[in-house]
Coordinates of N, CA and C in Angstrom, one line a residue:
X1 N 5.0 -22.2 -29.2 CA 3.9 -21.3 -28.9 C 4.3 -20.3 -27.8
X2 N 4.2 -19.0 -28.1 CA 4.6 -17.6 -27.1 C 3.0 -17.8 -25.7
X3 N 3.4 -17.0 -25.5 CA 2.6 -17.1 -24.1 C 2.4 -15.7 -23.9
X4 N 1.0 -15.9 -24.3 CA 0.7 -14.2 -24.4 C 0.0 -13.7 -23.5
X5 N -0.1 -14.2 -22.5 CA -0.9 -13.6 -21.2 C 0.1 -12.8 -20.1
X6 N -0.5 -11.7 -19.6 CA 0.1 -10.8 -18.7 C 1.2 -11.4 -17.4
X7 N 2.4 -10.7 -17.3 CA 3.1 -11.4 -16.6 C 2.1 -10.8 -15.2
X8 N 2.9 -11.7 -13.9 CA 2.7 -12.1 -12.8 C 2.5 -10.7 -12.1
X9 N 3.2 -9.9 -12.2 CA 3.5 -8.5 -11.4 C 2.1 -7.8 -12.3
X10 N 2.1 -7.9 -13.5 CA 1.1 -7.0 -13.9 C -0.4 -7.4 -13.8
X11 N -0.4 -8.6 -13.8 CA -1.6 -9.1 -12.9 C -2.0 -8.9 -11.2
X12 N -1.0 -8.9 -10.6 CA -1.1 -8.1 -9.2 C -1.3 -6.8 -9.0
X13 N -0.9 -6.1 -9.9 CA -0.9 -4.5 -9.8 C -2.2 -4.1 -10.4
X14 N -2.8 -5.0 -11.3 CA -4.0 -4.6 -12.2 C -4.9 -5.0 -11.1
X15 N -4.9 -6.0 -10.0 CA -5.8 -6.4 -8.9 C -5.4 -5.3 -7.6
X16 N -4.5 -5.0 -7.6 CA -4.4 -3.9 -6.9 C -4.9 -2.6 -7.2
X17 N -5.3 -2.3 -8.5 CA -5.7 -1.0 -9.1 C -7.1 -1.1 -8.9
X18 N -7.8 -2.5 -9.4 CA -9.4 -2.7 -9.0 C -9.8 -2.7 -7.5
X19 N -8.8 -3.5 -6.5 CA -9.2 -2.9 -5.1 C -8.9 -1.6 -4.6
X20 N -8.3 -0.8 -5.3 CA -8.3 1.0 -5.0 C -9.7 1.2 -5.2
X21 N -10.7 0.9 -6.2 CA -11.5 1.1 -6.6 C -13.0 0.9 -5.1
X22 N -12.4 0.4 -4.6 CA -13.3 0.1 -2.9 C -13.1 1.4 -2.3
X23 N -12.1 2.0 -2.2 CA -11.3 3.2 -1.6 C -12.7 4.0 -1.1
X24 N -13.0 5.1 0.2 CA -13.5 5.9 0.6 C -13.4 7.1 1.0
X25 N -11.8 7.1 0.4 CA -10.9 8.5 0.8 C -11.0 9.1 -0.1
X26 N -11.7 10.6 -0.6 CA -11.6 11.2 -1.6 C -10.1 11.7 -1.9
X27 N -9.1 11.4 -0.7 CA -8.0 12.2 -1.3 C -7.4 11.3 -2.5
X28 N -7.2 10.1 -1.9 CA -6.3 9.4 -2.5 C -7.5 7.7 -2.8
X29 N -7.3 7.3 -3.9 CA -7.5 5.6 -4.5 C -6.0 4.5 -4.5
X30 N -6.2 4.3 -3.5 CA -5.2 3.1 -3.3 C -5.4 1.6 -2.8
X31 N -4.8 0.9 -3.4 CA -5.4 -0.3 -3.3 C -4.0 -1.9 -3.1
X32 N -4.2 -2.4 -2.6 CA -2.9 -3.4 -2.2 C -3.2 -4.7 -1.7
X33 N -2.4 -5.5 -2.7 CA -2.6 -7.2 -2.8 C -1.3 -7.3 -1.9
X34 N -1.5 -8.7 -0.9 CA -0.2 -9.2 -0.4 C -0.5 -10.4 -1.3
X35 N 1.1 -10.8 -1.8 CA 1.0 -12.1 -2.2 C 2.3 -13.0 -1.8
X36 N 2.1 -14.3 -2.2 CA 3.1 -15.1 -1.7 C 3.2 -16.2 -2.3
X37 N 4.1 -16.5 -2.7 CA 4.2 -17.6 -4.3 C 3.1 -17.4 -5.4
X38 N 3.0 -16.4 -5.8 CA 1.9 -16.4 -6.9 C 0.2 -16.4 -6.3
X39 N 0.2 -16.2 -5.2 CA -1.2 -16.8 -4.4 C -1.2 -15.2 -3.7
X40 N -2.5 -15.2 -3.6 CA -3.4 -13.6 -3.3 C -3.8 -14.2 -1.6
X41 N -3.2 -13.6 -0.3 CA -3.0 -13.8 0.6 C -3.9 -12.9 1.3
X42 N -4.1 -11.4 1.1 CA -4.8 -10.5 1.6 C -5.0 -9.0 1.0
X43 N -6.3 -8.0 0.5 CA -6.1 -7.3 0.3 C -6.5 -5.9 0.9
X44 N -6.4 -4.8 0.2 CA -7.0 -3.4 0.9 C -6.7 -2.1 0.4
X45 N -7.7 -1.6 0.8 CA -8.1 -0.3 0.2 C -7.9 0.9 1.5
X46 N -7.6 2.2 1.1 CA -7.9 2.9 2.4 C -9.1 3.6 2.4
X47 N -9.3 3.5 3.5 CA -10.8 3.8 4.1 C -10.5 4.2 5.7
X48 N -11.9 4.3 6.1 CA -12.1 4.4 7.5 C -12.3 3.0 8.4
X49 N -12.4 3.1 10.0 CA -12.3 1.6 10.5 C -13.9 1.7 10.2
X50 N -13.8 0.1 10.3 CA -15.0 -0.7 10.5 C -16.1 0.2 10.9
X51 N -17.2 0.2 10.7 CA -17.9 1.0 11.1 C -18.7 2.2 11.6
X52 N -17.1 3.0 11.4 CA -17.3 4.9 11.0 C -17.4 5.3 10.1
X53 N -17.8 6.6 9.8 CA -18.0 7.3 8.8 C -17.1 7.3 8.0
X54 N -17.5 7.3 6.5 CA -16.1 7.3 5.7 C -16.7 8.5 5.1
X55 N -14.7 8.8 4.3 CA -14.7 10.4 3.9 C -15.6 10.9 2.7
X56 N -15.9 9.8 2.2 CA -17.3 9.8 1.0 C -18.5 10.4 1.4
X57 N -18.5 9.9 2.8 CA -20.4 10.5 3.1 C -20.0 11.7 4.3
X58 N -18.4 12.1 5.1 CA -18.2 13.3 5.7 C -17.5 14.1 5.3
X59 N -16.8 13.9 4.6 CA -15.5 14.7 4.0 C -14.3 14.2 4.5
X60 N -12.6 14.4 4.8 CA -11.7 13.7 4.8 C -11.1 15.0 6.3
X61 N -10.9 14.3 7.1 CA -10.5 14.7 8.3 C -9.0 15.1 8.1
X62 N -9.1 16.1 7.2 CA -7.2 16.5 6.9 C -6.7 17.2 8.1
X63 N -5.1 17.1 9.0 CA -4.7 17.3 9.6 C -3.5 17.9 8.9
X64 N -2.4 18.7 9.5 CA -1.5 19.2 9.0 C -0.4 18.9 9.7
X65 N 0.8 18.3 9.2 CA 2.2 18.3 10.1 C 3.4 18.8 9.1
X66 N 4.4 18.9 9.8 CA 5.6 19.5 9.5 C 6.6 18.6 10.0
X67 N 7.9 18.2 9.1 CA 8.2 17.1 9.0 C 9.8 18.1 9.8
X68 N 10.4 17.5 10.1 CA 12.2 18.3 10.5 C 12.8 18.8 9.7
X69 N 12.7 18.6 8.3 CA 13.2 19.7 7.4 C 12.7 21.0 6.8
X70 N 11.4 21.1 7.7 CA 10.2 22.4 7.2 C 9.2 21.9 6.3
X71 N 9.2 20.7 5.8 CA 7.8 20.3 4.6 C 7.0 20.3 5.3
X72 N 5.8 21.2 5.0 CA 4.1 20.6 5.2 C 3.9 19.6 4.9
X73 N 2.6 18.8 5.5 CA 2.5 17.7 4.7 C 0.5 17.9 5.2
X74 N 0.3 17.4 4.3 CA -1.3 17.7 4.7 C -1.8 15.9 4.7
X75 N -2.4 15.3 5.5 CA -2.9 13.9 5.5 C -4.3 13.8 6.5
X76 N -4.8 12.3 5.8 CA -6.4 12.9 6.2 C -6.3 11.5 7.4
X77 N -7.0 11.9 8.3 CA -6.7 11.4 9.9 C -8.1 10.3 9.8
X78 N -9.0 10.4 9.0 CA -10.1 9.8 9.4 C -9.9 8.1 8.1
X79 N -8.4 8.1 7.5 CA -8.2 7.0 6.6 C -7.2 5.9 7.1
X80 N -7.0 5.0 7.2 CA -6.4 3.9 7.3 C -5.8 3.3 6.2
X81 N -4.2 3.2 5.7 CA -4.0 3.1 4.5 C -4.1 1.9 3.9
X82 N -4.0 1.4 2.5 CA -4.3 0.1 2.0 C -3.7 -0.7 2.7
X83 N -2.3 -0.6 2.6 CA -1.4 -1.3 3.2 C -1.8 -2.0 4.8
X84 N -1.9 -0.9 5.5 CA -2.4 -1.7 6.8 C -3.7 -2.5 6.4
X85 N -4.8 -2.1 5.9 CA -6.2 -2.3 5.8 C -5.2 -4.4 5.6
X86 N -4.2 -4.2 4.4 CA -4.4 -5.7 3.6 C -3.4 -6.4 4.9
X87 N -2.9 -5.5 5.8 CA -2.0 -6.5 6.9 C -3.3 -6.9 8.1
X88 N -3.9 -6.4 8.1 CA -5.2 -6.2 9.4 C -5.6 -7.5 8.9
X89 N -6.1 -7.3 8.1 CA -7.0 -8.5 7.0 C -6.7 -10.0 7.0
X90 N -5.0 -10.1 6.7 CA -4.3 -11.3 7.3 C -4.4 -11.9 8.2
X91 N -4.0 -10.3 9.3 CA -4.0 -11.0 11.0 C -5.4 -11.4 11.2
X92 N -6.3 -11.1 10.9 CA -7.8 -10.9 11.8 C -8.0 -12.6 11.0
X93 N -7.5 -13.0 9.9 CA -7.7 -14.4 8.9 C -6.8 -15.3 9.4
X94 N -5.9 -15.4 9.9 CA -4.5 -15.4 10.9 C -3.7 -16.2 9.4
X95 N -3.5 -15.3 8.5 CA -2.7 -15.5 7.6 C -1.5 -15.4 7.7
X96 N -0.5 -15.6 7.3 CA 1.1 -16.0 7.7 C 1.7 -15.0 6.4
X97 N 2.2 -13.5 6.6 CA 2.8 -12.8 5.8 C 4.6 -12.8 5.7
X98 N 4.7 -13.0 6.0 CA 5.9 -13.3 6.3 C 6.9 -13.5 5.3
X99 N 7.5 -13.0 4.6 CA 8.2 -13.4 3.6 C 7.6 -13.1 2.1
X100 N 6.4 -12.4 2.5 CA 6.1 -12.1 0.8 C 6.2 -11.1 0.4
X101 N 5.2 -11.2 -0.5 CA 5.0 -9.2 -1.3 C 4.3 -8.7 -1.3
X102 N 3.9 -7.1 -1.8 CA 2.8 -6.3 -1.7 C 2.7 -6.1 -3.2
X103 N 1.8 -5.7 -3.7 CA 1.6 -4.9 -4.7 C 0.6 -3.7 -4.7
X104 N 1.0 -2.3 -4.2 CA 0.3 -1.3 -4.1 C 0.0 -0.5 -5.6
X105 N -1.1 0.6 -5.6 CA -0.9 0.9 -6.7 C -0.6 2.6 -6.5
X106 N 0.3 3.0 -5.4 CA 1.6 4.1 -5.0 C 2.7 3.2 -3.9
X107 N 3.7 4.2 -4.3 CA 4.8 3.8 -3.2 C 4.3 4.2 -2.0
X108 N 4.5 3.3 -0.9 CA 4.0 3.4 0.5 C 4.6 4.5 1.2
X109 N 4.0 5.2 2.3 CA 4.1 6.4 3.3 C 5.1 5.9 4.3
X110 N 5.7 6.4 4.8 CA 7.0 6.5 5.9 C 6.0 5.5 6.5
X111 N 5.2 5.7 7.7 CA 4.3 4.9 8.4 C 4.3 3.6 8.0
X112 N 3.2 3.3 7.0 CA 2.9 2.4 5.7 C 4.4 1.4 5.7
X113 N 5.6 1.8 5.4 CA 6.8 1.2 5.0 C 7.5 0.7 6.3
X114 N 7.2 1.5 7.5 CA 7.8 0.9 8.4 C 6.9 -0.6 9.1
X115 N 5.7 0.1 9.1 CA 5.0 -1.7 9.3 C 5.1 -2.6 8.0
X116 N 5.3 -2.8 7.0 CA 5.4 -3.3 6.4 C 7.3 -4.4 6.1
X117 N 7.7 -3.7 6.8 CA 9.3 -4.2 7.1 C 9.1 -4.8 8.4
X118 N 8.5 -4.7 9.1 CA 8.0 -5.0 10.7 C 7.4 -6.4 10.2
X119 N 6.0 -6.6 9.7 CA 5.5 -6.9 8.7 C 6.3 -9.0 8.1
X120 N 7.1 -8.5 8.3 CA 7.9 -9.4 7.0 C 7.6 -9.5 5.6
X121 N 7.1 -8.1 5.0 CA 7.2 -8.0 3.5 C 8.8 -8.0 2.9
X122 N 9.0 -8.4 2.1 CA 10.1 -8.7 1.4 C 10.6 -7.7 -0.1
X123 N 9.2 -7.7 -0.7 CA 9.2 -6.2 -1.9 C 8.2 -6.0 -2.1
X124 N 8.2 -4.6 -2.4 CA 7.0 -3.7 -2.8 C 7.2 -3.3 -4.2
X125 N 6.1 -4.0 -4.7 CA 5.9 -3.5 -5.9 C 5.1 -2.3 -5.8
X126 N 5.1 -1.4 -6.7 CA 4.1 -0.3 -6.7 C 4.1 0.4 -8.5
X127 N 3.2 1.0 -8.5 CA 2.5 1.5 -9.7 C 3.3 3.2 -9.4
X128 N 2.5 4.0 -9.1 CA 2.7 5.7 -9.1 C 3.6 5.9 -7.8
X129 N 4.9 6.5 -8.3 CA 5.5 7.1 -7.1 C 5.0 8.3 -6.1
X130 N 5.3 7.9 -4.9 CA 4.3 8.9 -4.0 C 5.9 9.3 -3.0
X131 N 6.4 10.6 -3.0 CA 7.4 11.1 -1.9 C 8.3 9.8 -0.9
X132 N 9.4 9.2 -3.1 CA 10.3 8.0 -2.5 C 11.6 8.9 -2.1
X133 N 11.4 10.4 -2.2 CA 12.6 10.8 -0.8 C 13.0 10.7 0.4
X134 N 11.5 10.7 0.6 CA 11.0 10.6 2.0 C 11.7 9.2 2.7
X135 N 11.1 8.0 1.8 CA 11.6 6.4 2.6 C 13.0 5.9 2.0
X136 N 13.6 6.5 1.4 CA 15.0 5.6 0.7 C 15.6 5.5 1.8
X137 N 16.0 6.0 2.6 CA 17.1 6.0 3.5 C 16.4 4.5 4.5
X138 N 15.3 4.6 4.5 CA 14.6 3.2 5.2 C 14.3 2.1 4.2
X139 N 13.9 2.2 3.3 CA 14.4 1.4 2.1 C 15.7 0.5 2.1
X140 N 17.0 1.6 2.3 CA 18.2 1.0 1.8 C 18.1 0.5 2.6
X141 N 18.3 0.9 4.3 CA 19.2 0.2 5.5 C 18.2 -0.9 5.9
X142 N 17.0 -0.9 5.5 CA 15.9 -2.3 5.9 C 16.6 -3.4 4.8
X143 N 16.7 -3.0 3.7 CA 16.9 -4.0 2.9 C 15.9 -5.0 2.1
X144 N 14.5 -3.8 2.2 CA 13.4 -4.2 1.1 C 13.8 -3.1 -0.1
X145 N 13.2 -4.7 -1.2 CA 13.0 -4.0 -2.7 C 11.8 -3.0 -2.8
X146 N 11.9 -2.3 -3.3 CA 11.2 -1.2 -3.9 C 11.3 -1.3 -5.2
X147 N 10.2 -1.6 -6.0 CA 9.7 -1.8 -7.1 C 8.7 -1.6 -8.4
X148 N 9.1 -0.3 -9.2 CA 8.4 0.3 -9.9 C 7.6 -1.1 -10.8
X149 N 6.6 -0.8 -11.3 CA 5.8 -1.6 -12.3 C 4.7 -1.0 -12.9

């Protein structure tokens, strides 16, 4: 008898895609499971902190920066990204991350990827590539997987 239910990764990323759906950032729907042996440890969406306005009921506090090779980059100041939101979540639960995984539903932001290596994530799964030019070089020499799905 075959085993016809969804493998393990695609069941995290599909729970990752439903918690984007919490999201309050008009720019972006993102959403991120940490897990750890098959077990859902902590998740998150990006939004605003606890109890400020989010970009749904003010609009999205976009800021502009310029990176050392001349890129604009336009990012909204008033959002906190999933990734932190699902590390916050752990700590404040005093969950033990250490050694596991994420399952985002984009590749994580320079910022995002460096607390997440800090972190003790191990690999990132992700769904939609988001500017993986930007983090390879921190990618390779950290020595986390990066993981399309």
């Amino acid at each position: 008898m075959s085993d016809s239910r969804i493998s393990w990764d695609e069941y995290f990323i599909r729970i990752a895609d439903m918690v984007s759906e919490r999201s309050t950032c008009n720019r972006a729907k993102i959403g991120a499971v940490i897990v750890k042996d098959r077990s859902i440890l902590a998740t998150g969406y990006n939004g605003s902190p606890k109890g400020e306005p989010h970009c749904t009921d003010v609009g999205c506090l976009v800021y502009t920066s310029t990176d050392q090779d001349g890129n604009v980059e336009e990012n909204c100041f008033r959002t906190i990204h999933a990734e932190i939101n699902a590390i916050t979540q752990a700590a404040k639960n005093g969950t033990m991350i250490d050694g596991s995984d994420i399952y985002i539903t984009a590749s994580p932001c320079y910022h995002c990827l460096k607390t997440l290596i800090n972190s003790g994530i191990k690999r990132i799964f992700y769904h939609k590539p988001y500017k993986l030019h930007r983090i390879k070089s921190l990618t390779d020499s950290a020595h986390i997987e990066l993981i399309q799905i």
